[in-house]
Short mmCIF file of C-alpha atoms in Angstrom, two decimals:
data_model
loop_
_atom_site.label_atom_id
_atom_site.label_comp_id
_atom_site.label_asym_id
_atom_site.label_seq_id
_atom_site.Cartn_x
_atom_site.Cartn_y
_atom_site.Cartn_z
CA UNK A 1 -6.70 -7.65 21.23
CA UNK A 2 -4.67 -9.78 23.69
CA UNK A 3 -3.18 -11.69 20.76
CA UNK A 4 -2.18 -8.45 19.02
CA UNK A 5 -0.53 -7.12 22.17
CA UNK A 6 1.36 -10.40 22.60
CA UNK A 7 2.50 -10.33 18.97
CA UNK A 8 3.79 -6.79 19.40
CA UNK A 9 5.74 -7.75 22.52
CA UNK A 10 7.27 -10.73 20.73
CA UNK A 11 8.29 -8.43 17.88
CA UNK A 12 9.89 -6.04 20.38
CA UNK A 13 11.79 -8.95 21.98
CA UNK A 14 12.98 -10.19 18.59
CA UNK A 15 14.22 -6.74 17.57
CA UNK A 16 15.95 -6.17 20.89
CA UNK A 17 17.80 -9.48 20.49
CA UNK A 18 19.25 -8.55 17.11
CA UNK A 19 22.98 -7.84 17.10
CA UNK A 20 23.66 -4.10 17.30
CA UNK A 21 25.91 -4.27 14.23
CA UNK A 22 23.30 -5.91 12.02
CA UNK A 23 23.43 -4.13 8.64
CA UNK A 24 20.16 -5.20 7.06
CA UNK A 25 16.97 -4.36 8.86
CA UNK A 26 14.67 -5.49 6.07
CA UNK A 27 15.02 -8.59 3.95
CA UNK A 28 16.02 -7.92 0.37
CA UNK A 29 13.17 -8.59 -2.02
CA UNK A 30 13.72 -10.06 -5.45
CA UNK A 31 15.45 -7.41 -7.54
CA UNK A 32 12.78 -7.02 -10.22
CA UNK A 33 13.95 -3.78 -11.78
CA UNK A 34 11.96 -1.74 -14.22
CA UNK A 35 13.53 -1.50 -17.64
CA UNK A 36 14.06 2.22 -17.11
CA UNK A 37 15.05 2.16 -13.43
CA UNK A 38 18.45 2.38 -11.73
CA UNK A 39 19.70 -0.33 -9.37
CA UNK A 40 20.00 1.91 -6.32
CA UNK A 41 21.08 5.32 -5.00
CA UNK A 42 24.50 6.71 -5.84
CA UNK A 43 25.77 9.70 -3.84
CA UNK A 44 28.82 11.71 -4.90
CA UNK A 45 28.38 14.84 -2.74
CA UNK A 46 26.28 16.01 0.14
CA UNK A 47 22.94 17.51 -0.89
CA UNK A 48 22.69 20.28 -1.89
CA UNK A 49 25.99 19.85 -3.72
CA UNK A 50 28.35 22.53 -4.99
CA UNK A 51 26.19 23.34 -8.00
CA UNK A 52 23.06 23.83 -5.87
CA UNK A 53 24.43 26.00 -3.07
CA UNK A 54 22.92 29.33 -2.00
CA UNK A 55 19.60 28.89 -3.73
CA UNK A 56 17.18 30.09 -1.04
CA UNK A 57 14.02 27.99 -0.78
CA UNK A 58 15.13 25.61 -3.55
CA UNK A 59 16.25 22.22 -2.23
CA UNK A 60 18.61 21.57 -5.13
CA UNK A 61 18.74 21.75 -8.92
CA UNK A 62 17.83 18.59 -10.80
CA UNK A 63 19.04 16.77 -13.87
CA UNK A 64 15.76 15.50 -15.26
CA UNK A 65 17.43 14.06 -18.36
CA UNK A 66 19.29 11.54 -16.18
CA UNK A 67 16.42 10.87 -13.77
CA UNK A 68 14.71 7.53 -14.39
CA UNK A 69 11.95 5.49 -12.83
CA UNK A 70 11.99 5.85 -9.05
CA UNK A 71 15.24 7.85 -9.06
CA UNK A 72 15.79 11.61 -9.17
CA UNK A 73 19.28 12.81 -10.18
CA UNK A 74 20.54 16.24 -9.14
CA UNK A 75 22.89 18.64 -10.91
CA UNK A 76 25.87 17.16 -9.02
CA UNK A 77 25.05 13.68 -10.35
CA UNK A 78 23.69 12.40 -7.01
CA UNK A 79 21.09 9.70 -7.68
CA UNK A 80 18.36 9.45 -5.06
CA UNK A 81 15.52 7.00 -4.51
CA UNK A 82 12.55 9.36 -4.58
CA UNK A 83 9.75 8.61 -2.10
CA UNK A 84 8.40 12.16 -2.25
CA UNK A 85 8.00 12.54 -6.07
CA UNK A 86 7.57 16.29 -6.48
CA UNK A 87 5.10 16.56 -3.60
CA UNK A 88 3.20 13.42 -4.64
CA UNK A 89 2.76 14.42 -8.27
CA UNK A 90 4.75 11.87 -10.35
CA UNK A 91 2.43 8.96 -11.24
CA UNK A 92 4.63 6.47 -13.11
CA UNK A 93 8.18 7.64 -12.44
CA UNK A 94 10.66 9.81 -14.29
CA UNK A 95 11.05 9.51 -18.08
CA UNK A 96 8.66 6.59 -18.47
CA UNK A 97 9.16 5.00 -21.91
CA UNK A 98 5.43 5.18 -22.70
CA UNK A 99 5.43 8.97 -22.19
CA UNK A 100 8.65 9.44 -24.17
CA UNK A 101 7.10 7.46 -27.01
CA UNK A 102 4.07 9.72 -26.85
CA UNK A 103 6.33 12.75 -27.28
CA UNK A 104 7.98 11.23 -30.34
CA UNK A 105 4.70 10.64 -32.18
CA UNK A 106 4.38 13.34 -34.88
CA UNK A 107 0.57 13.08 -34.69
CA UNK A 108 0.76 14.63 -31.21
CA UNK A 109 2.95 17.54 -32.21
CA UNK A 110 0.21 20.15 -32.58
CA UNK A 111 -1.16 19.26 -29.13
CA UNK A 112 2.22 20.05 -27.56
CA UNK A 113 2.93 23.14 -29.65
CA UNK A 114 -0.46 24.85 -29.30
CA UNK A 115 -2.11 25.66 -25.99
CA UNK A 116 -5.68 26.81 -26.64
CA UNK A 117 -8.14 28.76 -24.54
CA UNK A 118 -10.17 25.64 -23.82
CA UNK A 119 -13.30 27.44 -22.62
CA UNK A 120 -13.94 29.01 -26.02
CA UNK A 121 -11.65 27.36 -28.61
CA UNK A 122 -11.01 23.70 -27.68
CA UNK A 123 -9.44 21.22 -30.12
CA UNK A 124 -11.91 19.19 -32.16
CA UNK A 125 -10.93 15.93 -30.40
CA UNK A 126 -10.90 17.30 -26.84
CA UNK A 127 -14.32 15.87 -25.81
CA UNK A 128 -13.26 12.40 -26.98
CA UNK A 129 -9.92 12.65 -25.17
CA UNK A 130 -11.67 13.74 -21.96
CA UNK A 131 -14.09 10.81 -22.25
CA UNK A 132 -11.19 8.38 -22.70
CA UNK A 133 -9.12 9.83 -19.86
CA UNK A 134 -10.75 11.79 -17.04
CA UNK A 135 -14.29 10.52 -17.45
CA UNK A 136 -13.07 6.92 -17.62
CA UNK A 137 -11.98 7.22 -13.96
CA UNK A 138 -14.80 9.47 -12.76
CA UNK A 139 -15.79 8.99 -9.10
CA UNK A 140 -19.07 7.25 -8.33
CA UNK A 141 -22.04 9.52 -9.04
CA UNK A 142 -19.99 12.04 -11.01
CA UNK A 143 -21.17 12.74 -14.55
CA UNK A 144 -19.22 15.87 -15.46
CA UNK A 145 -15.67 17.17 -15.22
CA UNK A 146 -14.34 20.71 -15.39
CA UNK A 147 -10.66 20.91 -16.29
CA UNK A 148 -8.28 23.39 -14.68
CA UNK A 149 -4.52 23.89 -14.53
CA UNK A 150 -3.58 23.14 -10.91
CA UNK A 151 -4.89 22.08 -7.52
CA UNK A 152 -5.49 25.56 -6.13
CA UNK A 153 -7.46 26.78 -9.14
CA UNK A 154 -9.39 23.50 -9.13
CA UNK A 155 -10.54 24.08 -5.55
CA UNK A 156 -11.05 27.82 -6.04
CA UNK A 157 -13.44 27.23 -8.91
CA UNK A 158 -15.11 24.31 -7.14
CA UNK A 159 -15.92 26.73 -4.29
CA UNK A 160 -17.44 29.15 -6.79
CA UNK A 161 -19.53 26.32 -8.24
CA UNK A 162 -20.86 25.50 -4.75
CA UNK A 163 -21.76 29.13 -4.07
CA UNK A 164 -23.52 29.51 -7.44
CA UNK A 165 -25.43 26.27 -6.84
CA UNK A 166 -26.45 27.38 -3.34
CA UNK A 167 -27.74 30.79 -4.47
CA UNK A 168 -29.65 29.31 -7.39
CA UNK A 169 -31.23 26.86 -4.97
CA UNK A 170 -32.28 29.77 -2.73
CA UNK A 171 -33.77 31.72 -5.64
CA UNK A 172 -35.68 28.78 -7.05
CA UNK A 173 -36.62 29.71 -10.60
CA UNK A 174 -36.01 33.40 -10.07
CA UNK A 175 -33.23 35.05 -12.03
CA UNK A 176 -30.80 37.42 -10.28
CA UNK A 177 -32.42 40.74 -9.46
CA UNK A 178 -31.21 44.14 -10.60
CA UNK A 179 -30.03 44.68 -7.02
CA UNK A 180 -28.02 41.45 -7.16
CA UNK A 181 -26.33 42.59 -10.36
CA UNK A 182 -25.56 46.12 -9.18
CA UNK A 183 -24.33 45.25 -5.66
CA UNK A 184 -21.99 42.49 -6.80
CA UNK A 185 -19.98 45.10 -8.69
CA UNK A 186 -19.12 46.87 -5.42
CA UNK A 187 -18.57 43.71 -3.34
CA UNK A 188 -21.80 44.13 -1.40
CA UNK A 189 -24.77 41.88 -0.54
CA UNK A 190 -27.05 40.59 -1.88
CA UNK A 191 -25.04 40.32 -5.11
CA UNK A 192 -22.00 39.14 -3.12
CA UNK A 193 -23.79 37.03 -0.50
CA UNK A 194 -22.36 36.38 2.93
CA UNK A 195 -22.03 32.61 2.47
CA UNK A 196 -19.33 30.36 3.93
CA UNK A 197 -17.51 27.09 3.43
CA UNK A 198 -16.77 24.84 6.39
CA UNK A 199 -13.26 23.38 6.53
CA UNK A 200 -11.16 21.52 9.09
CA UNK A 201 -8.14 22.28 11.25
CA UNK A 202 -5.05 20.74 9.68
CA UNK A 203 -6.46 21.08 6.16
CA UNK A 204 -4.57 22.24 3.10
CA UNK A 205 -6.61 23.20 0.03
CA UNK A 206 -4.33 25.69 -1.72
CA UNK A 207 -2.88 29.19 -1.58
CA UNK A 208 -5.32 31.31 -3.59
CA UNK A 209 -7.62 33.57 -1.59
CA UNK A 210 -10.65 31.32 -1.23
CA UNK A 211 -8.55 28.19 -0.78
CA UNK A 212 -6.36 29.92 1.78
CA UNK A 213 -9.42 30.65 3.91
CA UNK A 214 -9.91 26.88 4.16
CA UNK A 215 -6.22 26.04 4.69
CA UNK A 216 -5.13 25.54 8.31
CA UNK A 217 -1.92 23.52 8.24
CA UNK A 218 0.96 26.02 8.65
CA UNK A 219 0.97 29.68 9.65
CA UNK A 220 3.54 30.57 6.97
CA UNK A 221 0.87 29.89 4.33
CA UNK A 222 -1.57 32.40 5.79
CA UNK A 223 0.40 35.09 7.62
CA UNK A 224 -0.40 38.72 6.61
CA UNK A 225 -3.04 37.69 4.04
CA UNK A 226 -6.66 38.87 4.60
CA UNK A 227 -9.14 36.01 4.84
CA UNK A 228 -12.83 35.15 5.01
CA UNK A 229 -14.60 34.56 8.30
CA UNK A 230 -15.62 30.97 7.65
CA UNK A 231 -16.20 28.11 10.12
CA UNK A 232 -13.37 25.72 11.01
CA UNK A 233 -14.19 22.33 12.53
CA UNK A 234 -11.80 20.00 14.39
CA UNK A 235 -10.49 17.04 12.40
CA UNK A 236 -10.25 13.78 14.38
CA UNK A 237 -6.91 13.10 16.03
CA UNK A 238 -6.76 9.33 16.13
CA UNK A 239 -4.61 7.30 18.49
CA UNK A 240 -2.46 4.43 17.21
CA UNK A 241 -2.42 1.50 16.86
CA UNK A 242 -6.06 1.82 15.80
CA UNK A 243 -7.10 -1.61 17.08
CA UNK A 244 -6.08 -0.67 20.62
CA UNK A 245 -8.03 2.61 20.70
CA UNK A 246 -11.32 1.71 19.04
CA UNK A 247 -13.47 3.27 21.76
CA UNK A 248 -11.36 6.42 22.17
CA UNK A 249 -11.18 7.04 18.43
CA UNK A 250 -14.90 6.52 18.05
CA UNK A 251 -15.53 9.11 20.74
CA UNK A 252 -13.12 11.54 19.08
CA UNK A 253 -14.85 11.23 15.71
CA UNK A 254 -18.27 11.66 17.33
CA UNK A 255 -17.03 14.83 19.04
CA UNK A 256 -15.82 16.29 15.74
CA UNK A 257 -19.06 15.44 13.93
CA UNK A 258 -21.08 17.09 16.68
CA UNK A 259 -18.95 20.22 16.36
CA UNK A 260 -19.55 20.26 12.58
CA UNK A 261 -23.31 20.33 13.10
CA UNK A 262 -23.03 23.00 15.79
CA UNK A 263 -20.95 25.20 13.50
CA UNK A 264 -23.40 24.85 10.62
CA UNK A 265 -26.25 25.95 12.90
CA UNK A 266 -24.25 28.82 14.45
CA UNK A 267 -23.11 30.19 11.10
CA UNK A 268 -26.66 30.14 9.76
CA UNK A 269 -27.76 32.07 12.83
CA UNK A 270 -24.97 34.58 12.20
CA UNK A 271 -26.28 35.16 8.69
CA UNK A 272 -23.38 33.32 7.02
CA UNK A 273 -24.91 30.00 5.91
CA UNK A 274 -22.57 27.13 5.09
CA UNK A 275 -22.94 26.52 1.35
CA UNK A 276 -20.41 23.70 1.28
CA UNK A 277 -18.13 21.45 3.32
CA UNK A 278 -14.62 20.71 2.01
CA UNK A 279 -12.44 17.89 3.32
CA UNK A 280 -9.47 15.71 2.34
CA UNK A 281 -9.79 11.91 2.65
CA UNK A 282 -6.37 12.06 4.34
CA UNK A 283 -5.09 15.43 5.54
CA UNK A 284 -1.75 15.34 3.76
CA UNK A 285 0.14 18.61 4.26
CA UNK A 286 -1.39 18.92 7.73
CA UNK A 287 0.25 15.72 9.02
CA UNK A 288 -1.27 12.68 7.25
CA UNK A 289 -4.29 12.72 9.54
CA UNK A 290 -6.74 9.88 8.94
CA UNK A 291 -10.34 9.26 9.90
CA UNK A 292 -12.52 6.16 9.60
CA UNK A 293 -14.91 5.45 6.71
CA UNK A 294 -17.77 5.82 9.24
CA UNK A 295 -16.64 9.38 9.98
CA UNK A 296 -16.78 10.37 6.31
CA UNK A 297 -20.10 8.62 5.74
CA UNK A 298 -21.58 10.49 8.69
CA UNK A 299 -20.13 13.78 7.46
CA UNK A 300 -21.69 13.17 4.04
CA UNK A 301 -25.06 12.67 5.73
CA UNK A 302 -24.65 15.89 7.74
CA UNK A 303 -24.03 17.80 4.50
CA UNK A 304 -27.23 16.37 3.00
CA UNK A 305 -29.23 17.10 6.13
CA UNK A 306 -28.25 20.79 6.15
CA UNK A 307 -28.36 21.37 2.40
CA UNK A 308 -24.60 21.88 2.02
CA UNK A 309 -22.59 20.75 -0.98
CA UNK A 310 -19.98 18.12 -0.07
CA UNK A 311 -16.58 18.67 -1.67
CA UNK A 312 -13.89 15.98 -1.40
CA UNK A 313 -10.44 17.35 -2.16
CA UNK A 314 -8.42 14.54 -3.78
CA UNK A 315 -5.62 16.74 -5.12
CA UNK A 316 -2.95 14.79 -3.22
CA UNK A 317 -4.76 11.50 -2.54
CA UNK A 318 -6.20 10.91 -6.02
CA UNK A 319 -4.51 8.89 -8.74
CA UNK A 320 -3.91 5.53 -7.08
CA UNK A 321 -1.41 5.93 -4.23
CA UNK A 322 -3.85 4.61 -1.60
CA UNK A 323 -4.39 1.39 -3.56
CA UNK A 324 -7.64 2.65 -5.09
CA UNK A 325 -7.79 5.31 -7.75
CA UNK A 326 -9.66 7.64 -5.39
CA UNK A 327 -9.03 7.53 -1.65
CA UNK A 328 -12.73 8.08 -0.97
CA UNK A 329 -13.43 4.67 -2.56
CA UNK A 330 -12.25 3.21 0.75
CA UNK A 331 -15.43 4.66 2.32
CA UNK A 332 -17.60 2.21 0.34
CA UNK A 333 -20.23 4.76 -0.76
CA UNK A 334 -22.30 4.93 -3.95
CA UNK A 335 -22.78 8.69 -3.53
CA UNK A 336 -19.61 9.93 -1.83
CA UNK A 337 -19.61 13.60 -2.86
CA UNK A 338 -21.10 16.41 -4.91
CA UNK A 339 -17.69 17.64 -6.06
CA UNK A 340 -14.30 15.87 -6.21
CA UNK A 341 -11.25 17.98 -7.07
CA UNK A 342 -7.97 16.60 -8.43
CA UNK A 343 -4.53 17.49 -9.75
CA UNK A 344 -0.95 16.26 -9.02
CA UNK A 345 -0.80 12.59 -10.14
CA UNK A 346 -3.46 13.29 -12.75
CA UNK A 347 -1.01 15.76 -14.35
CA UNK A 348 -3.75 18.28 -15.04
CA UNK A 349 -6.29 19.83 -12.66
CA UNK A 350 -10.01 20.18 -12.30
CA UNK A 351 -13.03 18.88 -10.49
CA UNK A 352 -15.77 16.35 -11.10
CA UNK A 353 -19.27 17.36 -10.16
CA UNK A 354 -22.89 16.34 -10.27
CA UNK A 355 -25.19 17.75 -12.94
CA UNK A 356 -26.83 20.21 -10.56
CA UNK A 357 -23.49 21.90 -9.85
CA UNK A 358 -23.00 22.82 -13.48
CA UNK A 359 -22.76 26.62 -13.73
CA UNK A 360 -25.99 28.02 -15.15
CA UNK A 361 -24.38 30.54 -17.54
CA UNK A 362 -21.20 30.70 -19.66
CA UNK A 363 -18.10 32.39 -18.22
CA UNK A 364 -19.13 31.89 -14.59
CA UNK A 365 -16.45 29.19 -14.26
CA UNK A 366 -13.78 30.34 -16.65
CA UNK A 367 -10.17 31.34 -17.24
CA UNK A 368 -7.95 31.52 -20.29
CA UNK A 369 -6.49 28.02 -20.42
CA UNK A 370 -8.70 25.90 -18.14
CA UNK A 371 -6.18 23.10 -18.29
CA UNK A 372 -3.88 21.87 -21.02
CA UNK A 373 -4.74 19.29 -23.72
CA UNK A 374 -1.13 18.04 -23.78
CA UNK A 375 -1.31 17.11 -20.07
CA UNK A 376 -4.54 15.27 -20.75
CA UNK A 377 -2.77 13.36 -23.52
CA UNK A 378 -0.11 12.29 -21.01
CA UNK A 379 -2.80 11.32 -18.51
CA UNK A 380 -4.48 9.07 -21.04
CA UNK A 381 -1.21 7.15 -21.47
CA UNK A 382 -0.62 7.08 -17.69
CA UNK A 383 -4.03 5.45 -17.24
CA UNK A 384 -3.14 2.89 -19.92
CA UNK A 385 0.07 2.03 -18.02
CA UNK A 386 -1.77 1.78 -14.69
CA UNK A 387 -4.25 -0.69 -16.18
CA UNK A 388 -1.77 -2.65 -18.27
CA UNK A 389 0.69 -3.12 -15.41
CA UNK A 390 -1.90 -3.56 -12.62
CA UNK A 391 -0.26 -0.74 -10.68
CA UNK A 392 -3.05 -0.31 -8.15
CA UNK A 393 -2.58 -3.93 -7.10
CA UNK A 394 1.16 -3.33 -6.91
CA UNK A 395 0.61 -0.21 -4.75
CA UNK A 396 -1.43 -2.29 -2.31
CA UNK A 397 1.31 -4.93 -2.14
CA UNK A 398 4.19 -2.44 -1.81
CA UNK A 399 2.19 -0.35 0.66
CA UNK A 400 1.72 -3.30 2.98
CA UNK A 401 5.46 -4.00 2.92
CA UNK A 402 6.19 -0.33 3.60
CA UNK A 403 3.72 -0.01 6.47
CA UNK A 404 4.85 -3.32 8.01
CA UNK A 405 8.44 -2.10 7.86
CA UNK A 406 7.59 1.24 9.44
CA UNK A 407 5.71 -0.50 12.24
CA UNK A 408 8.73 -2.70 12.92
CA UNK A 409 11.01 0.34 12.95
CA UNK A 410 8.85 2.15 15.48
CA UNK A 411 9.11 -0.90 17.74
CA UNK A 412 12.90 -0.90 17.33
CA UNK A 413 13.15 2.87 17.90
CA UNK A 414 10.31 3.63 20.34
CA UNK A 415 11.90 6.87 21.56
CA UNK A 416 12.10 8.23 18.03
CA UNK A 417 9.21 6.87 15.94
CA UNK A 418 5.50 6.34 16.55
CA UNK A 419 2.07 6.23 14.91
CA UNK A 420 2.96 4.50 11.62
CA UNK A 421 -0.12 4.78 9.43
CA UNK A 422 -1.23 4.71 5.83
CA UNK A 423 -3.27 3.34 2.95
CA UNK A 424 -1.39 1.82 0.03
CA UNK A 425 1.96 3.60 -0.23
CA UNK A 426 0.38 6.82 1.07
CA UNK A 427 2.08 6.37 4.44
CA UNK A 428 3.50 8.45 7.28
CA UNK A 429 5.19 8.08 10.63
CA UNK A 430 5.67 10.52 13.52
CA UNK A 431 9.06 11.53 14.90
CA UNK A 432 9.62 12.53 18.52
CA UNK A 433 10.05 16.23 17.69
CA UNK A 434 10.38 18.63 14.76
CA UNK A 435 14.15 19.08 15.10
CA UNK A 436 14.82 15.34 15.03
CA UNK A 437 12.40 14.89 12.11
CA UNK A 438 14.21 17.51 10.04
CA UNK A 439 17.61 16.03 10.88
CA UNK A 440 16.41 12.55 9.84
CA UNK A 441 15.16 13.94 6.52
CA UNK A 442 18.53 15.53 5.76
CA UNK A 443 20.61 12.51 6.80
CA UNK A 444 18.37 10.20 4.78
CA UNK A 445 18.78 12.48 1.76
CA UNK A 446 22.57 12.35 2.12
CA UNK A 447 22.31 8.56 1.97
CA UNK A 448 20.32 8.76 -1.26
CA UNK A 449 16.64 8.73 -0.28
CA UNK A 450 14.22 11.64 -0.69
CA UNK A 451 11.38 11.93 1.85
CA UNK A 452 9.00 14.73 2.79
CA UNK A 453 7.81 16.23 6.03
CA UNK A 454 4.26 17.17 6.94
CA UNK A 455 2.44 18.46 10.00
CA UNK A 456 4.38 19.31 13.14
CA UNK A 457 6.67 16.25 13.22
CA UNK A 458 5.63 13.67 10.63
CA UNK A 459 7.50 12.12 7.72
CA UNK A 460 5.35 11.36 4.70
CA UNK A 461 5.97 8.78 1.99
CA UNK A 462 4.73 9.51 -1.54
CA UNK A 463 6.45 7.18 -4.02
CA UNK A 464 5.34 6.74 -7.61
CA UNK A 465 2.93 3.95 -8.51
CA UNK A 466 5.85 1.94 -9.96
CA UNK A 467 7.46 1.66 -6.50
CA UNK A 468 8.02 -2.06 -5.94
CA UNK A 469 8.63 -4.21 -2.87
CA UNK A 470 12.32 -4.29 -3.82
CA UNK A 471 12.42 -0.50 -3.42
CA UNK A 472 10.62 -0.77 -0.08
CA UNK A 473 13.35 -3.00 1.40
CA UNK A 474 16.09 -0.87 -0.14
CA UNK A 475 14.59 2.18 1.57
CA UNK A 476 14.00 0.45 4.93
CA UNK A 477 17.64 -0.61 5.23
CA UNK A 478 18.90 2.89 4.48
CA UNK A 479 16.33 4.40 6.87
CA UNK A 480 17.40 1.98 9.59
CA UNK A 481 21.04 3.07 9.13
CA UNK A 482 20.00 6.68 9.65
CA UNK A 483 17.82 5.94 12.68
CA UNK A 484 20.67 4.00 14.32
CA UNK A 485 22.58 7.29 14.54
CA UNK A 486 19.87 8.71 16.83
CA UNK A 487 19.49 5.72 19.15
#
């Protein structure tokens, strides 16, 4: 610990001794461009430009035909290095040659032209395609996958699966009674049981009604919408750097785990048993809040102890951006969850689940499309690219360079930045206040870099898996230029 503190002070001294007019904060890495990437940002107007003005909530209109690799081009021909990637949902960059080739293959034409009702009329090759794609990256202990269209409907139906499982467990071998069947039609118990799902402050699980009851990141998501009376536990608020606050962070996680158990007991006593616990491996929208592997392992054990299903929401963290395909792999568990939901970087949506959470009758988990075979076709090719190009290893390498750079910047700008944190390229840093954070985001965008905000005052980094160390240093130098304006 003494050595780490000394190293940090030496770094502070070194940064303070740099000339104030020094242009390059970060060394330039070898310029190993992708064959479909640009060589850097190119800004012709402020953003939004003249063709994107007065568009309400829209940031700006895009030219996706010109966008390539790590770069998003807008309608005014501004080319921006994209470290936000459509809210963390672009896996291998814009217009990847492998995906364009897939589109040009005439054998795939019917998959793109026809969108079937998968629950009743799937294509003949759909089981094989699912086996080759989604099931080839199934989380540990998961034997089944249910496809859906987006993150919210993935979580919404995962919640239904947990409730169905819980009630069937309560009934044993008994089938639903006539009273169950009649009362459910008028939204009354016992057919509509008074069960609950435990979630965490700072969580974001979606905007549909059930998901919204478990979302607690921003008031604008929830205002004026009726909700369920379900328990909400505190999520650990860790102090950084982690190595200097081991004892304090351990106490904070223990406090939160104790509160989880208390809430489960209280809600059972209130006649609203907790059927499931839902949690993100990293609370993304809520501020990139992390917890230790020990915290998640203990939470998993609490779920088992109280007979609750354990649902890990990997909608934003899944797909490789933490350096492992699933963020929960960092916990080192053979049996990490009962349900794992996904979307975004996996291009389609859905949830993996254990055999016992399979719905007991047809149409209980159902909608018209239940996903899209064409998106699964793209996913299969994305997985091929990830494996062929060792992108998870690259994410780990680029992520270290990014986090190291952010930690250096927070030493150089201690009044502005703090709490650099992350796994892989799934990184974030806090800004002194919300107003400064938003100003930094806009100024950085005008210099050709797209970033995202999260939580009360954090900046989050969500580049594609093809983001290289070269792009890291390119970003850090531009970011340093922006931060120098606030010093």
